[in-house]
């Protein structure tokens, strides 16, 4: 069954930057491709986020794996920067000859770390939004299952009233610095 507008949301309405939207679309297509979900792939190509628990769970797992890979790369590059620093101190006598190359290598490593940390923060922001939508969808599914199995009126003919959030209220997670910034 093709995704309808009722079970998707425009990715431009998620509070993401243009770069984060591009990352979301790319990784939603990647996650859909690995799970063979045509609906999620189609929604991604139309600039929409599919709002079903299976698609959101698949995307969430994909983003978690991606963040683990980025974190591992940051750790590796941090170790490399430490090695470069130690080599510079160890080679104090030869530092004049090798200084430019070592400094350039160090700056390149630091630049890669900075880029990865930016990507990490963007992916974390996207993941938080996906998790929020996943929780909402799962809650709605539970409520629908409960309402399908519960009578609409009690014995006295009174309607049951359920408390809902006011229309438009969202749970947006504000992400600040990841705390993983490498100080230079």
mmCIF file with all atom_site columns, C-alpha atoms in Angstrom:
data_model
loop_
_atom_site.group_PDB
_atom_site.id
_atom_site.type_symbol
_atom_site.label_atom_id
_atom_site.label_alt_id
_atom_site.label_comp_id
_atom_site.label_asym_id
_atom_site.label_entity_id
_atom_site.label_seq_id
_atom_site.pdbx_PDB_ins_code
_atom_site.Cartn_x
_atom_site.Cartn_y
_atom_site.Cartn_z
_atom_site.occupancy
_atom_site.B_iso_or_equiv
_atom_site.pdbx_formal_charge
_atom_site.auth_seq_id
_atom_site.auth_comp_id
_atom_site.auth_asym_id
_atom_site.auth_atom_id
_atom_site.pdbx_PDB_model_num
ATOM 1   C CA . UNK A 1 1   ? 0.000   0.000  0.000  1.00 0.00 ? 1   UNK A CA 1
ATOM 2   C CA . UNK A 1 2   ? 1.513   3.364  -1.029 1.00 0.00 ? 2   UNK A CA 1
ATOM 3   C CA . UNK A 1 3   ? 2.210   5.915  1.693  1.00 0.00 ? 3   UNK A CA 1
ATOM 4   C CA . UNK A 1 4   ? -0.540  8.482  2.001  1.00 0.00 ? 4   UNK A CA 1
ATOM 5   C CA . UNK A 1 5   ? -0.188  11.992 3.288  1.00 0.00 ? 5   UNK A CA 1
ATOM 6   C CA . UNK A 1 6   ? -2.024  10.841 6.426  1.00 0.00 ? 6   UNK A CA 1
ATOM 7   C CA . UNK A 1 7   ? 0.801   8.524  7.461  1.00 0.00 ? 7   UNK A CA 1
ATOM 8   C CA . UNK A 1 8   ? 3.698   10.751 6.427  1.00 0.00 ? 8   UNK A CA 1
ATOM 9   C CA . UNK A 1 9   ? 4.990   14.167 7.405  1.00 0.00 ? 9   UNK A CA 1
ATOM 10  C CA . UNK A 1 10  ? 6.935   16.585 5.234  1.00 0.00 ? 10  UNK A CA 1
ATOM 11  C CA . UNK A 1 11  ? 10.579  16.463 6.291  1.00 0.00 ? 11  UNK A CA 1
ATOM 12  C CA . UNK A 1 12  ? 10.703  20.256 5.946  1.00 0.00 ? 12  UNK A CA 1
ATOM 13  C CA . UNK A 1 13  ? 8.213   20.458 8.852  1.00 0.00 ? 13  UNK A CA 1
ATOM 14  C CA . UNK A 1 14  ? 10.519  18.645 11.311 1.00 0.00 ? 14  UNK A CA 1
ATOM 15  C CA . UNK A 1 15  ? 12.526  21.675 12.417 1.00 0.00 ? 15  UNK A CA 1
ATOM 16  C CA . UNK A 1 16  ? 15.691  20.577 10.606 1.00 0.00 ? 16  UNK A CA 1
ATOM 17  C CA . UNK A 1 17  ? 18.238  22.678 8.765  1.00 0.00 ? 17  UNK A CA 1
ATOM 18  C CA . UNK A 1 18  ? 18.634  22.178 5.007  1.00 0.00 ? 18  UNK A CA 1
ATOM 19  C CA . UNK A 1 19  ? 21.775  20.101 5.631  1.00 0.00 ? 19  UNK A CA 1
ATOM 20  C CA . UNK A 1 20  ? 19.940  17.940 8.194  1.00 0.00 ? 20  UNK A CA 1
ATOM 21  C CA . UNK A 1 21  ? 17.033  17.438 5.771  1.00 0.00 ? 21  UNK A CA 1
ATOM 22  C CA . UNK A 1 22  ? 19.495  16.285 3.107  1.00 0.00 ? 22  UNK A CA 1
ATOM 23  C CA . UNK A 1 23  ? 21.073  13.894 5.632  1.00 0.00 ? 23  UNK A CA 1
ATOM 24  C CA . UNK A 1 24  ? 17.641  12.611 6.712  1.00 0.00 ? 24  UNK A CA 1
ATOM 25  C CA . UNK A 1 25  ? 16.591  11.955 3.104  1.00 0.00 ? 25  UNK A CA 1
ATOM 26  C CA . UNK A 1 26  ? 19.861  10.200 2.324  1.00 0.00 ? 26  UNK A CA 1
ATOM 27  C CA . UNK A 1 27  ? 19.824  8.005  5.433  1.00 0.00 ? 27  UNK A CA 1
ATOM 28  C CA . UNK A 1 28  ? 16.091  7.304  5.178  1.00 0.00 ? 28  UNK A CA 1
ATOM 29  C CA . UNK A 1 29  ? 16.739  5.990  1.659  1.00 0.00 ? 29  UNK A CA 1
ATOM 30  C CA . UNK A 1 30  ? 19.734  3.980  2.941  1.00 0.00 ? 30  UNK A CA 1
ATOM 31  C CA . UNK A 1 31  ? 17.694  2.467  5.781  1.00 0.00 ? 31  UNK A CA 1
ATOM 32  C CA . UNK A 1 32  ? 14.770  1.743  3.449  1.00 0.00 ? 32  UNK A CA 1
ATOM 33  C CA . UNK A 1 33  ? 17.124  0.094  0.957  1.00 0.00 ? 33  UNK A CA 1
ATOM 34  C CA . UNK A 1 34  ? 18.599  -2.191 3.601  1.00 0.00 ? 34  UNK A CA 1
ATOM 35  C CA . UNK A 1 35  ? 15.115  -3.207 4.796  1.00 0.00 ? 35  UNK A CA 1
ATOM 36  C CA . UNK A 1 36  ? 13.570  -3.453 1.300  1.00 0.00 ? 36  UNK A CA 1
ATOM 37  C CA . UNK A 1 37  ? 10.844  -0.969 2.287  1.00 0.00 ? 37  UNK A CA 1
ATOM 38  C CA . UNK A 1 38  ? 9.466   0.494  -0.922 1.00 0.00 ? 38  UNK A CA 1
ATOM 39  C CA . UNK A 1 39  ? 7.066   2.735  0.986  1.00 0.00 ? 39  UNK A CA 1
ATOM 40  C CA . UNK A 1 40  ? 9.853   4.335  3.066  1.00 0.00 ? 40  UNK A CA 1
ATOM 41  C CA . UNK A 1 41  ? 12.029  4.720  -0.027 1.00 0.00 ? 41  UNK A CA 1
ATOM 42  C CA . UNK A 1 42  ? 9.151   6.339  -1.952 1.00 0.00 ? 42  UNK A CA 1
ATOM 43  C CA . UNK A 1 43  ? 8.341   8.660  0.982  1.00 0.00 ? 43  UNK A CA 1
ATOM 44  C CA . UNK A 1 44  ? 12.007  9.676  1.232  1.00 0.00 ? 44  UNK A CA 1
ATOM 45  C CA . UNK A 1 45  ? 12.188  10.486 -2.485 1.00 0.00 ? 45  UNK A CA 1
ATOM 46  C CA . UNK A 1 46  ? 9.069   12.660 -2.058 1.00 0.00 ? 46  UNK A CA 1
ATOM 47  C CA . UNK A 1 47  ? 10.614  14.575 0.869  1.00 0.00 ? 47  UNK A CA 1
ATOM 48  C CA . UNK A 1 48  ? 8.375   12.914 3.447  1.00 0.00 ? 48  UNK A CA 1
ATOM 49  C CA . UNK A 1 49  ? 9.005   10.881 6.614  1.00 0.00 ? 49  UNK A CA 1
ATOM 50  C CA . UNK A 1 50  ? 6.921   7.701  6.791  1.00 0.00 ? 50  UNK A CA 1
ATOM 51  C CA . UNK A 1 51  ? 5.115   7.544  10.137 1.00 0.00 ? 51  UNK A CA 1
ATOM 52  C CA . UNK A 1 52  ? 4.846   3.874  10.896 1.00 0.00 ? 52  UNK A CA 1
ATOM 53  C CA . UNK A 1 53  ? 6.605   2.153  13.764 1.00 0.00 ? 53  UNK A CA 1
ATOM 54  C CA . UNK A 1 54  ? 8.497   -0.359 11.580 1.00 0.00 ? 54  UNK A CA 1
ATOM 55  C CA . UNK A 1 55  ? 9.941   2.312  9.258  1.00 0.00 ? 55  UNK A CA 1
ATOM 56  C CA . UNK A 1 56  ? 10.795  4.619  12.153 1.00 0.00 ? 56  UNK A CA 1
ATOM 57  C CA . UNK A 1 57  ? 12.433  1.762  14.099 1.00 0.00 ? 57  UNK A CA 1
ATOM 58  C CA . UNK A 1 58  ? 14.490  0.792  11.029 1.00 0.00 ? 58  UNK A CA 1
ATOM 59  C CA . UNK A 1 59  ? 15.586  4.405  10.507 1.00 0.00 ? 59  UNK A CA 1
ATOM 60  C CA . UNK A 1 60  ? 16.369  4.794  14.204 1.00 0.00 ? 60  UNK A CA 1
ATOM 61  C CA . UNK A 1 61  ? 18.569  1.658  14.225 1.00 0.00 ? 61  UNK A CA 1
ATOM 62  C CA . UNK A 1 62  ? 20.336  2.846  11.062 1.00 0.00 ? 62  UNK A CA 1
ATOM 63  C CA . UNK A 1 63  ? 21.068  6.244  12.654 1.00 0.00 ? 63  UNK A CA 1
ATOM 64  C CA . UNK A 1 64  ? 22.300  4.587  15.874 1.00 0.00 ? 64  UNK A CA 1
ATOM 65  C CA . UNK A 1 65  ? 24.747  2.425  13.857 1.00 0.00 ? 65  UNK A CA 1
ATOM 66  C CA . UNK A 1 66  ? 25.888  5.483  11.910 1.00 0.00 ? 66  UNK A CA 1
ATOM 67  C CA . UNK A 1 67  ? 26.514  7.434  15.125 1.00 0.00 ? 67  UNK A CA 1
ATOM 68  C CA . UNK A 1 68  ? 28.525  4.514  16.530 1.00 0.00 ? 68  UNK A CA 1
ATOM 69  C CA . UNK A 1 69  ? 30.653  4.500  13.374 1.00 0.00 ? 69  UNK A CA 1
ATOM 70  C CA . UNK A 1 70  ? 31.213  8.256  13.593 1.00 0.00 ? 70  UNK A CA 1
ATOM 71  C CA . UNK A 1 71  ? 32.085  7.990  17.294 1.00 0.00 ? 71  UNK A CA 1
ATOM 72  C CA . UNK A 1 72  ? 34.602  5.203  16.556 1.00 0.00 ? 72  UNK A CA 1
ATOM 73  C CA . UNK A 1 73  ? 36.176  7.351  13.811 1.00 0.00 ? 73  UNK A CA 1
ATOM 74  C CA . UNK A 1 74  ? 36.384  10.348 16.183 1.00 0.00 ? 74  UNK A CA 1
ATOM 75  C CA . UNK A 1 75  ? 38.076  8.180  18.801 1.00 0.00 ? 75  UNK A CA 1
ATOM 76  C CA . UNK A 1 76  ? 40.529  6.831  16.224 1.00 0.00 ? 76  UNK A CA 1
ATOM 77  C CA . UNK A 1 77  ? 41.371  10.328 14.973 1.00 0.00 ? 77  UNK A CA 1
ATOM 78  C CA . UNK A 1 78  ? 41.754  11.580 18.544 1.00 0.00 ? 78  UNK A CA 1
ATOM 79  C CA . UNK A 1 79  ? 44.245  8.776  19.174 1.00 0.00 ? 79  UNK A CA 1
ATOM 80  C CA . UNK A 1 80  ? 46.064  9.731  15.979 1.00 0.00 ? 80  UNK A CA 1
ATOM 81  C CA . UNK A 1 81  ? 46.265  13.358 17.085 1.00 0.00 ? 81  UNK A CA 1
ATOM 82  C CA . UNK A 1 82  ? 47.768  12.206 20.396 1.00 0.00 ? 82  UNK A CA 1
ATOM 83  C CA . UNK A 1 83  ? 50.321  10.108 18.527 1.00 0.00 ? 83  UNK A CA 1
ATOM 84  C CA . UNK A 1 84  ? 51.237  13.050 16.315 1.00 0.00 ? 84  UNK A CA 1
ATOM 85  C CA . UNK A 1 85  ? 51.635  15.265 19.372 1.00 0.00 ? 85  UNK A CA 1
ATOM 86  C CA . UNK A 1 86  ? 53.847  12.707 21.134 1.00 0.00 ? 86  UNK A CA 1
ATOM 87  C CA . UNK A 1 87  ? 55.920  12.203 17.995 1.00 0.00 ? 87  UNK A CA 1
ATOM 88  C CA . UNK A 1 88  ? 56.486  15.939 17.820 1.00 0.00 ? 88  UNK A CA 1
ATOM 89  C CA . UNK A 1 89  ? 57.756  16.000 21.388 1.00 0.00 ? 89  UNK A CA 1
ATOM 90  C CA . UNK A 1 90  ? 59.889  12.863 20.848 1.00 0.00 ? 90  UNK A CA 1
ATOM 91  C CA . UNK A 1 91  ? 61.488  14.345 17.776 1.00 0.00 ? 91  UNK A CA 1
ATOM 92  C CA . UNK A 1 92  ? 62.358  17.684 19.300 1.00 0.00 ? 92  UNK A CA 1
ATOM 93  C CA . UNK A 1 93  ? 65.752  17.648 17.598 1.00 0.00 ? 93  UNK A CA 1
ATOM 94  C CA . UNK A 1 94  ? 64.201  16.967 14.185 1.00 0.00 ? 94  UNK A CA 1
ATOM 95  C CA . UNK A 1 95  ? 61.170  19.130 14.723 1.00 0.00 ? 95  UNK A CA 1
ATOM 96  C CA . UNK A 1 96  ? 62.472  21.950 12.557 1.00 0.00 ? 96  UNK A CA 1
ATOM 97  C CA . UNK A 1 97  ? 62.781  19.647 9.538  1.00 0.00 ? 97  UNK A CA 1
ATOM 98  C CA . UNK A 1 98  ? 59.430  17.891 10.045 1.00 0.00 ? 98  UNK A CA 1
ATOM 99  C CA . UNK A 1 99  ? 57.415  20.687 11.641 1.00 0.00 ? 99  UNK A CA 1
ATOM 100 C CA . UNK A 1 100 ? 55.454  21.773 8.588  1.00 0.00 ? 100 UNK A CA 1
ATOM 101 C CA . UNK A 1 101 ? 54.430  18.241 7.629  1.00 0.00 ? 101 UNK A CA 1
ATOM 102 C CA . UNK A 1 102 ? 53.477  17.274 11.188 1.00 0.00 ? 102 UNK A CA 1
ATOM 103 C CA . UNK A 1 103 ? 51.531  20.482 11.758 1.00 0.00 ? 103 UNK A CA 1
ATOM 104 C CA . UNK A 1 104 ? 49.680  19.999 8.475  1.00 0.00 ? 104 UNK A CA 1
ATOM 105 C CA . UNK A 1 105 ? 48.878  16.399 9.424  1.00 0.00 ? 105 UNK A CA 1
ATOM 106 C CA . UNK A 1 106 ? 47.677  17.495 12.862 1.00 0.00 ? 106 UNK A CA 1
ATOM 107 C CA . UNK A 1 107 ? 45.511  20.259 11.371 1.00 0.00 ? 107 UNK A CA 1
ATOM 108 C CA . UNK A 1 108 ? 44.027  17.804 8.870  1.00 0.00 ? 108 UNK A CA 1
ATOM 109 C CA . UNK A 1 109 ? 43.154  15.375 11.675 1.00 0.00 ? 109 UNK A CA 1
ATOM 110 C CA . UNK A 1 110 ? 41.598  18.166 13.738 1.00 0.00 ? 110 UNK A CA 1
ATOM 111 C CA . UNK A 1 111 ? 39.584  19.305 10.705 1.00 0.00 ? 111 UNK A CA 1
ATOM 112 C CA . UNK A 1 112 ? 38.290  15.759 10.175 1.00 0.00 ? 112 UNK A CA 1
ATOM 113 C CA . UNK A 1 113 ? 37.311  15.543 13.852 1.00 0.00 ? 113 UNK A CA 1
ATOM 114 C CA . UNK A 1 114 ? 35.455  18.861 13.601 1.00 0.00 ? 114 UNK A CA 1
ATOM 115 C CA . UNK A 1 115 ? 33.557  17.703 10.499 1.00 0.00 ? 115 UNK A CA 1
ATOM 116 C CA . UNK A 1 116 ? 32.664  14.382 12.124 1.00 0.00 ? 116 UNK A CA 1
ATOM 117 C CA . UNK A 1 117 ? 31.458  16.087 15.293 1.00 0.00 ? 117 UNK A CA 1
ATOM 118 C CA . UNK A 1 118 ? 29.197  18.359 13.227 1.00 0.00 ? 118 UNK A CA 1
ATOM 119 C CA . UNK A 1 119 ? 27.819  15.313 11.385 1.00 0.00 ? 119 UNK A CA 1
ATOM 120 C CA . UNK A 1 120 ? 27.401  13.512 14.708 1.00 0.00 ? 120 UNK A CA 1
ATOM 121 C CA . UNK A 1 121 ? 25.382  16.401 16.147 1.00 0.00 ? 121 UNK A CA 1
ATOM 122 C CA . UNK A 1 122 ? 23.215  16.605 13.020 1.00 0.00 ? 122 UNK A CA 1
ATOM 123 C CA . UNK A 1 123 ? 22.564  12.859 13.029 1.00 0.00 ? 123 UNK A CA 1
ATOM 124 C CA . UNK A 1 124 ? 21.788  13.002 16.779 1.00 0.00 ? 124 UNK A CA 1
ATOM 125 C CA . UNK A 1 125 ? 19.264  15.780 16.157 1.00 0.00 ? 125 UNK A CA 1
ATOM 126 C CA . UNK A 1 126 ? 17.631  13.791 13.352 1.00 0.00 ? 126 UNK A CA 1
ATOM 127 C CA . UNK A 1 127 ? 17.653  10.616 15.469 1.00 0.00 ? 127 UNK A CA 1
ATOM 128 C CA . UNK A 1 128 ? 15.954  12.439 18.356 1.00 0.00 ? 128 UNK A CA 1
ATOM 129 C CA . UNK A 1 129 ? 13.193  13.654 16.050 1.00 0.00 ? 129 UNK A CA 1
ATOM 130 C CA . UNK A 1 130 ? 12.765  10.157 14.571 1.00 0.00 ? 130 UNK A CA 1
ATOM 131 C CA . UNK A 1 131 ? 12.593  8.653  18.080 1.00 0.00 ? 131 UNK A CA 1
ATOM 132 C CA . UNK A 1 132 ? 9.977   11.224 19.099 1.00 0.00 ? 132 UNK A CA 1
ATOM 133 C CA . UNK A 1 133 ? 7.829   10.406 16.069 1.00 0.00 ? 133 UNK A CA 1
ATOM 134 C CA . UNK A 1 134 ? 8.331   6.684  16.663 1.00 0.00 ? 134 UNK A CA 1
ATOM 135 C CA . UNK A 1 135 ? 7.136   7.047  20.272 1.00 0.00 ? 135 UNK A CA 1
ATOM 136 C CA . UNK A 1 136 ? 4.134   9.067  19.138 1.00 0.00 ? 136 UNK A CA 1
ATOM 137 C CA . UNK A 1 137 ? 3.204   6.529  16.458 1.00 0.00 ? 137 UNK A CA 1
ATOM 138 C CA . UNK A 1 138 ? 3.589   3.612  18.867 1.00 0.00 ? 138 UNK A CA 1
ATOM 139 C CA . UNK A 1 139 ? 1.446   5.448  21.450 1.00 0.00 ? 139 UNK A CA 1
ATOM 140 C CA . UNK A 1 140 ? -1.220  6.122  18.831 1.00 0.00 ? 140 UNK A CA 1
ATOM 141 C CA . UNK A 1 141 ? -1.120  2.461  17.766 1.00 0.00 ? 141 UNK A CA 1
ATOM 142 C CA . UNK A 1 142 ? -1.581  1.394  21.405 1.00 0.00 ? 142 UNK A CA 1
ATOM 143 C CA . UNK A 1 143 ? -4.455  3.852  21.814 1.00 0.00 ? 143 UNK A CA 1
ATOM 144 C CA . UNK A 1 144 ? -6.094  2.579  18.623 1.00 0.00 ? 144 UNK A CA 1
ATOM 145 C CA . UNK A 1 145 ? -5.708  -1.038 19.767 1.00 0.00 ? 145 UNK A CA 1
ATOM 146 C CA . UNK A 1 146 ? -7.145  -0.117 23.190 1.00 0.00 ? 146 UNK A CA 1
ATOM 147 C CA . UNK A 1 147 ? -10.073 1.813  21.701 1.00 0.00 ? 147 UNK A CA 1
ATOM 148 C CA . UNK A 1 148 ? -10.836 -1.045 19.287 1.00 0.00 ? 148 UNK A CA 1
ATOM 149 C CA . UNK A 1 149 ? -11.103 -3.492 22.205 1.00 0.00 ? 149 UNK A CA 1
ATOM 150 C CA . UNK A 1 150 ? -12.881 -1.124 24.653 1.00 0.00 ? 150 UNK A CA 1
ATOM 151 C CA . UNK A 1 151 ? -16.649 -0.319 24.491 1.00 0.00 ? 151 UNK A CA 1
ATOM 152 C CA . UNK A 1 152 ? -17.406 3.223  23.342 1.00 0.00 ? 152 UNK A CA 1
ATOM 153 C CA . UNK A 1 153 ? -19.895 3.823  26.175 1.00 0.00 ? 153 UNK A CA 1
ATOM 154 C CA . UNK A 1 154 ? -20.009 2.447  29.710 1.00 0.00 ? 154 UNK A CA 1
ATOM 155 C CA . UNK A 1 155 ? -23.106 0.884  31.339 1.00 0.00 ? 155 UNK A CA 1
ATOM 156 C CA . UNK A 1 156 ? -24.705 4.278  32.101 1.00 0.00 ? 156 UNK A CA 1
ATOM 157 C CA . UNK A 1 157 ? -24.383 5.486  28.504 1.00 0.00 ? 157 UNK A CA 1
ATOM 158 C CA . UNK A 1 158 ? -21.633 8.004  29.262 1.00 0.00 ? 158 UNK A CA 1
ATOM 159 C CA . UNK A 1 159 ? -18.775 8.508  26.910 1.00 0.00 ? 159 UNK A CA 1
ATOM 160 C CA . UNK A 1 160 ? -15.268 7.809  28.100 1.00 0.00 ? 160 UNK A CA 1
ATOM 161 C CA . UNK A 1 161 ? -13.076 10.893 27.822 1.00 0.00 ? 161 UNK A CA 1
ATOM 162 C CA . UNK A 1 162 ? -9.401  10.526 27.072 1.00 0.00 ? 162 UNK A CA 1
ATOM 163 C CA . UNK A 1 163 ? -6.855  13.212 27.797 1.00 0.00 ? 163 UNK A CA 1
ATOM 164 C CA . UNK A 1 164 ? -4.839  14.280 24.770 1.00 0.00 ? 164 UNK A CA 1
ATOM 165 C CA . UNK A 1 165 ? -2.150  16.860 24.182 1.00 0.00 ? 165 UNK A CA 1
ATOM 166 C CA . UNK A 1 166 ? -3.373  20.132 22.709 1.00 0.00 ? 166 UNK A CA 1
ATOM 167 C CA . UNK A 1 167 ? -3.140  20.206 18.934 1.00 0.00 ? 167 UNK A CA 1
ATOM 168 C CA . UNK A 1 168 ? 0.293   21.212 17.696 1.00 0.00 ? 168 UNK A CA 1
ATOM 169 C CA . UNK A 1 169 ? 2.150   20.554 20.963 1.00 0.00 ? 169 UNK A CA 1
ATOM 170 C CA . UNK A 1 170 ? 5.377   18.690 20.350 1.00 0.00 ? 170 UNK A CA 1
ATOM 171 C CA . UNK A 1 171 ? 8.219   17.306 22.387 1.00 0.00 ? 171 UNK A CA 1
ATOM 172 C CA . UNK A 1 172 ? 11.249  18.829 20.727 1.00 0.00 ? 172 UNK A CA 1
ATOM 173 C CA . UNK A 1 173 ? 14.601  17.840 22.116 1.00 0.00 ? 173 UNK A CA 1
ATOM 174 C CA . UNK A 1 174 ? 17.042  20.688 22.034 1.00 0.00 ? 174 UNK A CA 1
ATOM 175 C CA . UNK A 1 175 ? 20.493  19.406 21.361 1.00 0.00 ? 175 UNK A CA 1
ATOM 176 C CA . UNK A 1 176 ? 23.402  21.450 22.490 1.00 0.00 ? 176 UNK A CA 1
ATOM 177 C CA . UNK A 1 177 ? 27.043  20.617 22.266 1.00 0.00 ? 177 UNK A CA 1
ATOM 178 C CA . UNK A 1 178 ? 27.608  16.901 22.181 1.00 0.00 ? 178 UNK A CA 1
ATOM 179 C CA . UNK A 1 179 ? 30.133  17.061 24.974 1.00 0.00 ? 179 UNK A CA 1
ATOM 180 C CA . UNK A 1 180 ? 32.517  15.193 22.727 1.00 0.00 ? 180 UNK A CA 1
ATOM 181 C CA . UNK A 1 181 ? 34.194  18.231 21.290 1.00 0.00 ? 181 UNK A CA 1
ATOM 182 C CA . UNK A 1 182 ? 37.928  17.890 21.133 1.00 0.00 ? 182 UNK A CA 1
ATOM 183 C CA . UNK A 1 183 ? 39.527  21.005 22.495 1.00 0.00 ? 183 UNK A CA 1
ATOM 184 C CA . UNK A 1 184 ? 42.360  22.444 20.446 1.00 0.00 ? 184 UNK A CA 1
#
